[in-house]
């Protein structure tokens, strides 16, 4: 078997998972602001518009939020985009 590499299914699965993880990591890094760049912040209305949900749904959906004082909240763009990719519930949920 000259030149042929045989890989068992478990090893193939590990290699595919590693490649996917690396691709996701690179995509996230590309979307994050460069070191020293200011983060982009939204109020409730802006976050809801970005996510395509009603303002009243933000807390029910578990969207990542930062509290600034007793009644002001802010949402970080990078966290919102990560939430959309990784944690957003399906429309049926």
CSV table of N, CA, C and O in Angstrom, one decimal:
chain,number,residue,atom,x,y,z
A,1,UNK,N,0.8,-1.2,0.0
A,1,UNK,CA,0.0,0.0,0.0
A,1,UNK,C,0.9,1.2,0.0
A,1,UNK,O,0.8,2.1,0.9
A,2,UNK,N,1.6,1.4,-0.9
A,2,UNK,CA,2.5,2.5,-1.1
A,2,UNK,C,1.7,3.8,-1.3
A,2,UNK,O,0.9,3.9,-2.3
A,3,UNK,N,2.0,4.9,-0.5
A,3,UNK,CA,1.3,6.2,-0.7
A,3,UNK,C,-0.1,6.3,-0.2
A,3,UNK,O,-0.7,7.3,-0.2
A,4,UNK,N,-0.7,5.2,0.3
A,4,UNK,CA,-2.0,5.2,0.8
A,4,UNK,C,-2.0,5.3,2.4
A,4,UNK,O,-1.3,4.5,3.0
A,5,UNK,N,-2.7,6.3,2.9
A,5,UNK,CA,-2.8,6.4,4.4
A,5,UNK,C,-4.2,6.0,4.8
A,5,UNK,O,-5.2,6.4,4.3
A,6,UNK,N,-4.2,5.1,5.7
A,6,UNK,CA,-5.5,4.5,6.3
A,6,UNK,C,-5.8,5.2,7.6
A,6,UNK,O,-4.9,5.2,8.5
A,7,UNK,N,-6.9,5.8,7.8
A,7,UNK,CA,-7.3,6.4,9.0
A,7,UNK,C,-8.6,5.8,9.5
A,7,UNK,O,-9.6,5.7,8.7
A,8,UNK,N,-8.7,5.4,10.8
A,8,UNK,CA,-9.9,4.9,11.3
A,8,UNK,C,-10.9,6.0,11.4
A,8,UNK,O,-10.6,7.2,11.4
A,9,UNK,N,-12.2,5.6,11.6
A,9,UNK,CA,-13.3,6.6,11.7
A,9,UNK,C,-13.1,7.6,12.8
A,9,UNK,O,-13.4,8.8,12.7
A,10,UNK,N,-12.7,7.1,14.0
A,10,UNK,CA,-12.5,8.0,15.1
A,10,UNK,C,-11.4,9.0,14.9
A,10,UNK,O,-11.6,10.2,15.2
A,11,UNK,N,-10.3,8.6,14.3
A,11,UNK,CA,-9.3,9.6,13.9
A,11,UNK,C,-9.8,10.6,12.9
A,11,UNK,O,-9.5,11.8,13.0
A,12,UNK,N,-10.5,10.1,11.9
A,12,UNK,CA,-11.1,11.0,10.9
A,12,UNK,C,-12.0,12.1,11.6
A,12,UNK,O,-12.0,13.2,11.3
A,13,UNK,N,-12.9,11.6,12.5
A,13,UNK,CA,-13.8,12.5,13.2
A,13,UNK,C,-13.0,13.5,14.0
A,13,UNK,O,-13.3,14.7,14.0
A,14,UNK,N,-11.9,13.1,14.7
A,14,UNK,CA,-11.1,14.1,15.5
A,14,UNK,C,-10.5,15.1,14.5
A,14,UNK,O,-10.4,16.3,14.9
A,15,UNK,N,-10.0,14.7,13.4
A,15,UNK,CA,-9.3,15.6,12.5
A,15,UNK,C,-10.4,16.6,11.9
A,15,UNK,O,-10.1,17.8,11.8
A,16,UNK,N,-11.5,16.1,11.6
A,16,UNK,CA,-12.6,17.0,11.0
A,16,UNK,C,-13.0,18.0,12.1
A,16,UNK,O,-13.1,19.2,11.9
A,17,UNK,N,-13.2,17.5,13.4
A,17,UNK,CA,-13.6,18.4,14.5
A,17,UNK,C,-12.5,19.5,14.7
A,17,UNK,O,-12.8,20.7,14.9
A,18,UNK,N,-11.2,19.1,14.7
A,18,UNK,CA,-10.1,20.1,14.9
A,18,UNK,C,-10.1,21.1,13.8
A,18,UNK,O,-9.9,22.3,14.0
A,19,UNK,N,-10.3,20.7,12.5
A,19,UNK,CA,-10.4,21.6,11.4
A,19,UNK,C,-11.5,22.6,11.5
A,19,UNK,O,-11.4,23.8,11.3
A,20,UNK,N,-12.7,22.1,11.9
A,20,UNK,CA,-13.9,23.0,12.1
A,20,UNK,C,-13.6,24.0,13.3
A,20,UNK,O,-13.9,25.2,13.1
A,21,UNK,N,-13.1,23.5,14.4
A,21,UNK,CA,-12.8,24.3,15.5
A,21,UNK,C,-11.8,25.4,15.1
A,21,UNK,O,-11.9,26.6,15.5
A,22,UNK,N,-10.8,25.1,14.3
A,22,UNK,CA,-9.8,26.1,13.9
A,22,UNK,C,-10.5,27.1,13.0
A,22,UNK,O,-10.2,28.3,13.1
A,23,UNK,N,-11.3,26.7,12.1
A,23,UNK,CA,-12.0,27.6,11.2
A,23,UNK,C,-12.9,28.6,12.0
A,23,UNK,O,-13.0,29.8,11.7
A,24,UNK,N,-13.6,28.0,13.0
A,24,UNK,CA,-14.5,28.9,13.8
A,24,UNK,C,-13.6,29.9,14.6
A,24,UNK,O,-14.0,31.1,14.7
A,25,UNK,N,-12.5,29.4,15.1
A,25,UNK,CA,-11.6,30.3,15.9
A,25,UNK,C,-11.1,31.5,15.0
A,25,UNK,O,-11.2,32.6,15.4
A,26,UNK,N,-10.7,31.1,13.8
A,26,UNK,CA,-10.2,32.2,12.9
A,26,UNK,C,-11.3,33.1,12.5
A,26,UNK,O,-11.1,34.3,12.4
A,27,UNK,N,-12.5,32.6,12.3
A,27,UNK,CA,-13.6,33.5,11.9
A,27,UNK,C,-14.0,34.5,13.1
A,27,UNK,O,-14.2,35.6,12.8
A,28,UNK,N,-14.0,33.9,14.3
A,28,UNK,CA,-14.2,34.8,15.4
A,28,UNK,C,-13.2,35.9,15.6
A,28,UNK,O,-13.5,37.0,15.9
A,29,UNK,N,-11.9,35.5,15.4
A,29,UNK,CA,-10.8,36.4,15.6
A,29,UNK,C,-10.9,37.5,14.5
A,29,UNK,O,-10.7,38.7,14.8
A,30,UNK,N,-11.4,37.2,13.3
A,30,UNK,CA,-11.5,38.1,12.2
A,30,UNK,C,-12.6,39.1,12.5
A,30,UNK,O,-12.5,40.3,12.1
A,31,UNK,N,-13.6,38.7,13.3
A,31,UNK,CA,-14.7,39.6,13.6
A,31,UNK,C,-14.5,40.5,14.8
A,31,UNK,O,-15.2,41.4,15.0
A,32,UNK,N,-13.6,40.1,15.7
A,32,UNK,CA,-13.3,40.9,16.9
A,32,UNK,C,-12.5,42.1,16.5
A,32,UNK,O,-11.7,42.1,15.6
A,33,UNK,N,-12.7,43.2,17.3
A,33,UNK,CA,-12.0,44.4,17.0
A,33,UNK,C,-10.5,44.1,17.2
A,33,UNK,O,-10.1,43.3,18.1
A,34,UNK,N,-9.6,44.8,16.5
A,34,UNK,CA,-8.2,44.7,16.7
A,34,UNK,C,-7.8,45.2,18.1
A,34,UNK,O,-8.6,46.0,18.7
A,35,UNK,N,-6.7,44.7,18.6
A,35,UNK,CA,-6.3,45.2,19.9
A,35,UNK,C,-6.2,46.7,20.0
A,35,UNK,O,-5.7,47.3,19.1
A,36,UNK,N,-6.8,47.2,21.0
A,36,UNK,CA,-6.9,48.7,21.2
A,36,UNK,C,-8.0,49.3,20.5
A,36,UNK,O,-8.3,50.5,20.8
A,37,UNK,N,-8.7,48.6,19.6
A,37,UNK,CA,-9.9,49.3,19.0
A,37,UNK,C,-11.1,49.3,19.9
A,37,UNK,O,-11.2,48.3,20.7
A,38,UNK,N,-11.9,50.3,19.9
A,38,UNK,CA,-13.0,50.4,20.8
A,38,UNK,C,-14.0,49.3,20.4
A,38,UNK,O,-14.3,49.0,19.2
A,39,UNK,N,-14.7,48.7,21.4
A,39,UNK,CA,-15.8,47.8,21.2
A,39,UNK,C,-17.0,48.6,20.7
A,39,UNK,O,-17.1,49.8,21.0
A,40,UNK,N,-17.9,47.9,20.0
A,40,UNK,CA,-19.1,48.6,19.6
A,40,UNK,C,-20.2,48.1,20.5
A,40,UNK,O,-20.4,47.0,20.7
A,41,UNK,N,-20.9,49.1,21.0
A,41,UNK,CA,-22.0,48.9,22.0
A,41,UNK,C,-23.3,49.3,21.5
A,41,UNK,O,-23.4,50.3,20.8
A,42,UNK,N,-24.4,48.6,21.9
A,42,UNK,CA,-25.7,49.0,21.5
A,42,UNK,C,-26.6,49.1,22.8
A,42,UNK,O,-26.4,48.5,23.8
A,43,UNK,N,-27.7,50.0,22.6
A,43,UNK,CA,-28.7,50.0,23.6
A,43,UNK,C,-29.7,48.9,23.3
A,43,UNK,O,-29.5,48.1,22.4
A,44,UNK,N,-30.8,48.8,24.1
A,44,UNK,CA,-31.8,47.7,23.8
A,44,UNK,C,-32.3,47.7,22.4
A,44,UNK,O,-32.4,46.7,21.8
A,45,UNK,N,-32.7,48.9,21.9
A,45,UNK,CA,-33.3,49.0,20.6
A,45,UNK,C,-32.3,48.6,19.5
A,45,UNK,O,-32.6,47.8,18.6
A,46,UNK,N,-31.0,49.0,19.6
A,46,UNK,CA,-30.0,48.6,18.6
A,46,UNK,C,-29.7,47.2,18.7
A,46,UNK,O,-29.6,46.5,17.6
A,47,UNK,N,-29.6,46.6,19.9
A,47,UNK,CA,-29.4,45.1,20.0
A,47,UNK,C,-30.5,44.3,19.4
A,47,UNK,O,-30.3,43.4,18.6
A,48,UNK,N,-31.8,44.8,19.6
A,48,UNK,CA,-32.9,44.1,19.1
A,48,UNK,C,-32.9,44.1,17.6
A,48,UNK,O,-33.2,43.1,16.9
A,49,UNK,N,-32.6,45.3,17.0
A,49,UNK,CA,-32.5,45.4,15.6
A,49,UNK,C,-31.5,44.5,15.0
A,49,UNK,O,-31.7,43.9,14.0
A,50,UNK,N,-30.3,44.5,15.6
A,50,UNK,CA,-29.2,43.7,15.1
A,50,UNK,C,-29.6,42.2,15.1
A,50,UNK,O,-29.3,41.5,14.1
A,51,UNK,N,-30.2,41.8,16.1
A,51,UNK,CA,-30.6,40.4,16.3
A,51,UNK,C,-31.9,40.0,15.6
A,51,UNK,O,-32.2,38.8,15.4
A,52,UNK,N,-32.7,41.0,15.2
A,52,UNK,CA,-33.9,40.7,14.5
A,52,UNK,C,-35.0,40.2,15.4
A,52,UNK,O,-35.8,39.3,15.1
A,53,UNK,N,-35.0,40.7,16.7
A,53,UNK,CA,-36.0,40.3,17.7
A,53,UNK,C,-36.7,41.5,18.3
A,53,UNK,O,-36.2,42.6,18.1
A,54,UNK,N,-37.8,41.3,19.0
A,54,UNK,CA,-38.5,42.4,19.6
A,54,UNK,C,-37.7,42.8,20.9
A,54,UNK,O,-37.1,41.9,21.5
A,55,UNK,N,-37.7,44.1,21.2
A,55,UNK,CA,-36.9,44.5,22.4
A,55,UNK,C,-37.3,43.8,23.7
A,55,UNK,O,-36.4,43.4,24.5
A,56,UNK,N,-38.5,43.5,23.8
A,56,UNK,CA,-39.0,42.8,25.1
A,56,UNK,C,-38.5,41.3,25.1
A,56,UNK,O,-38.6,40.7,26.2
A,57,UNK,N,-38.0,40.8,24.0
A,57,UNK,CA,-37.5,39.4,24.0
A,57,UNK,C,-36.1,39.2,24.4
A,57,UNK,O,-35.6,38.1,24.6
A,58,UNK,N,-35.3,40.3,24.5
A,58,UNK,CA,-33.9,40.2,24.7
A,58,UNK,C,-33.6,39.4,26.0
A,58,UNK,O,-32.8,38.5,26.0
A,59,UNK,N,-34.2,39.7,27.1
A,59,UNK,CA,-33.9,39.0,28.4
A,59,UNK,C,-34.4,37.6,28.4
A,59,UNK,O,-33.8,36.7,28.9
A,60,UNK,N,-35.6,37.4,27.8
A,60,UNK,CA,-36.2,36.0,27.7
A,60,UNK,C,-35.3,35.1,26.9
A,60,UNK,O,-35.2,33.9,27.2
A,61,UNK,N,-34.6,35.6,25.9
A,61,UNK,CA,-33.8,34.8,25.0
A,61,UNK,C,-32.4,34.5,25.6
A,61,UNK,O,-31.7,33.7,25.0
A,62,UNK,N,-32.1,35.2,26.7
A,62,UNK,CA,-30.7,35.0,27.3
A,62,UNK,C,-29.6,35.7,26.5
A,62,UNK,O,-28.5,35.2,26.5
A,63,UNK,N,-29.9,36.8,25.9
A,63,UNK,CA,-28.9,37.6,25.2
A,63,UNK,C,-27.9,38.2,26.2
A,63,UNK,O,-28.3,38.7,27.2
A,64,UNK,N,-26.6,38.1,25.9
A,64,UNK,CA,-25.6,38.6,26.8
A,64,UNK,C,-25.8,40.1,27.0
A,64,UNK,O,-25.9,40.8,26.0
A,65,UNK,N,-25.8,40.6,28.2
A,65,UNK,CA,-26.0,42.0,28.5
A,65,UNK,C,-25.1,42.5,29.6
A,65,UNK,O,-24.6,41.7,30.4
A,66,UNK,N,-24.8,43.8,29.6
A,66,UNK,CA,-24.0,44.4,30.6
A,66,UNK,C,-24.8,45.5,31.2
A,66,UNK,O,-25.4,46.3,30.5
A,67,UNK,N,-24.8,45.6,32.5
A,67,UNK,CA,-25.6,46.6,33.2
A,67,UNK,C,-24.7,47.8,33.6
A,67,UNK,O,-23.6,47.7,34.1
A,68,UNK,N,-25.2,49.0,33.2
A,68,UNK,CA,-24.4,50.2,33.5
A,68,UNK,C,-25.4,51.0,34.3
A,68,UNK,O,-26.3,51.7,33.9
A,69,UNK,N,-25.2,50.9,35.6
A,69,UNK,CA,-26.1,51.6,36.5
A,69,UNK,C,-27.4,50.7,36.8
A,69,UNK,O,-27.5,49.6,36.3
A,70,UNK,N,-28.3,51.2,37.5
A,70,UNK,CA,-29.5,50.5,37.9
A,70,UNK,C,-30.4,50.1,36.8
A,70,UNK,O,-31.0,49.1,36.7
A,71,UNK,N,-30.6,51.1,35.8
A,71,UNK,CA,-31.6,50.9,34.8
A,71,UNK,C,-31.1,50.9,33.3
A,71,UNK,O,-31.8,50.8,32.4
A,72,UNK,N,-29.8,51.1,33.2
A,72,UNK,CA,-29.2,51.2,31.8
A,72,UNK,C,-28.5,49.9,31.5
A,72,UNK,O,-27.7,49.4,32.3
A,73,UNK,N,-28.8,49.4,30.3
A,73,UNK,CA,-28.1,48.2,29.8
A,73,UNK,C,-27.4,48.5,28.5
A,73,UNK,O,-27.9,49.3,27.8
A,74,UNK,N,-26.4,47.7,28.2
A,74,UNK,CA,-25.6,47.8,27.0
A,74,UNK,C,-25.3,46.4,26.5
A,74,UNK,O,-25.1,45.5,27.3
A,75,UNK,N,-25.2,46.3,25.2
A,75,UNK,CA,-25.0,45.0,24.5
A,75,UNK,C,-23.7,45.2,23.6
A,75,UNK,O,-23.7,46.2,22.9
A,76,UNK,N,-22.8,44.3,23.7
A,76,UNK,CA,-21.6,44.3,23.0
A,76,UNK,C,-21.8,43.6,21.6
A,76,UNK,O,-22.3,42.5,21.6
A,77,UNK,N,-21.4,44.3,20.5
A,77,UNK,CA,-21.6,43.7,19.2
A,77,UNK,C,-21.0,42.3,19.0
A,77,UNK,O,-21.6,41.4,18.5
A,78,UNK,N,-19.7,42.2,19.4
A,78,UNK,CA,-19.0,40.9,19.3
A,78,UNK,C,-19.7,39.8,20.0
A,78,UNK,O,-19.9,38.7,19.5
A,79,UNK,N,-20.2,40.1,21.2
A,79,UNK,CA,-20.9,39.1,22.0
A,79,UNK,C,-22.3,38.8,21.4
A,79,UNK,O,-22.7,37.6,21.4
A,80,UNK,N,-23.0,39.8,20.8
A,80,UNK,CA,-24.2,39.5,20.2
A,80,UNK,C,-24.1,38.6,19.0
A,80,UNK,O,-24.8,37.7,18.7
A,81,UNK,N,-23.0,38.9,18.2
A,81,UNK,CA,-22.8,38.1,17.0
A,81,UNK,C,-22.4,36.7,17.4
A,81,UNK,O,-22.8,35.7,16.7
A,82,UNK,N,-21.6,36.5,18.4
A,82,UNK,CA,-21.2,35.2,18.9
A,82,UNK,C,-22.4,34.5,19.4
A,82,UNK,O,-22.6,33.3,19.1
A,83,UNK,N,-23.3,35.2,20.1
A,83,UNK,CA,-24.6,34.5,20.6
A,83,UNK,C,-25.4,34.1,19.4
A,83,UNK,O,-26.0,33.0,19.5
A,84,UNK,N,-25.5,34.9,18.4
A,84,UNK,CA,-26.3,34.4,17.2
A,84,UNK,C,-25.7,33.2,16.6
A,84,UNK,O,-26.4,32.3,16.2
A,85,UNK,N,-24.4,33.1,16.5
A,85,UNK,CA,-23.8,31.9,15.9
A,85,UNK,C,-23.9,30.7,16.8
A,85,UNK,O,-24.0,29.6,16.3
A,86,UNK,N,-23.7,30.9,18.1
A,86,UNK,CA,-23.5,29.7,19.0
A,86,UNK,C,-24.8,29.4,19.8
A,86,UNK,O,-25.0,28.2,20.1
A,87,UNK,N,-25.5,30.4,20.3
A,87,UNK,CA,-26.5,30.1,21.3
A,87,UNK,C,-27.9,30.5,21.0
A,87,UNK,O,-28.8,30.3,21.8
A,88,UNK,N,-28.2,31.0,19.9
A,88,UNK,CA,-29.5,31.5,19.6
A,88,UNK,C,-30.5,30.3,19.4
A,88,UNK,O,-30.2,29.4,18.7
A,89,UNK,N,-31.6,30.4,20.2
A,89,UNK,CA,-32.5,29.3,20.1
A,89,UNK,C,-33.2,29.3,18.7
A,89,UNK,O,-33.3,30.3,18.0
A,90,UNK,N,-33.7,28.1,18.4
A,90,UNK,CA,-34.4,28.0,17.1
A,90,UNK,C,-35.7,28.8,17.2
A,90,UNK,O,-36.2,29.1,18.3
A,91,UNK,N,-36.3,29.0,16.1
A,91,UNK,CA,-37.6,29.8,16.0
A,91,UNK,C,-38.7,29.1,16.8
A,91,UNK,O,-39.6,29.7,17.3
A,92,UNK,N,-38.7,27.8,16.9
A,92,UNK,CA,-39.7,27.0,17.6
A,92,UNK,C,-39.5,27.1,19.1
A,92,UNK,O,-40.4,26.7,19.8
A,93,UNK,N,-38.4,27.5,19.6
A,93,UNK,CA,-38.1,27.6,21.0
A,93,UNK,C,-38.7,28.7,21.7
A,93,UNK,O,-39.0,29.7,21.1
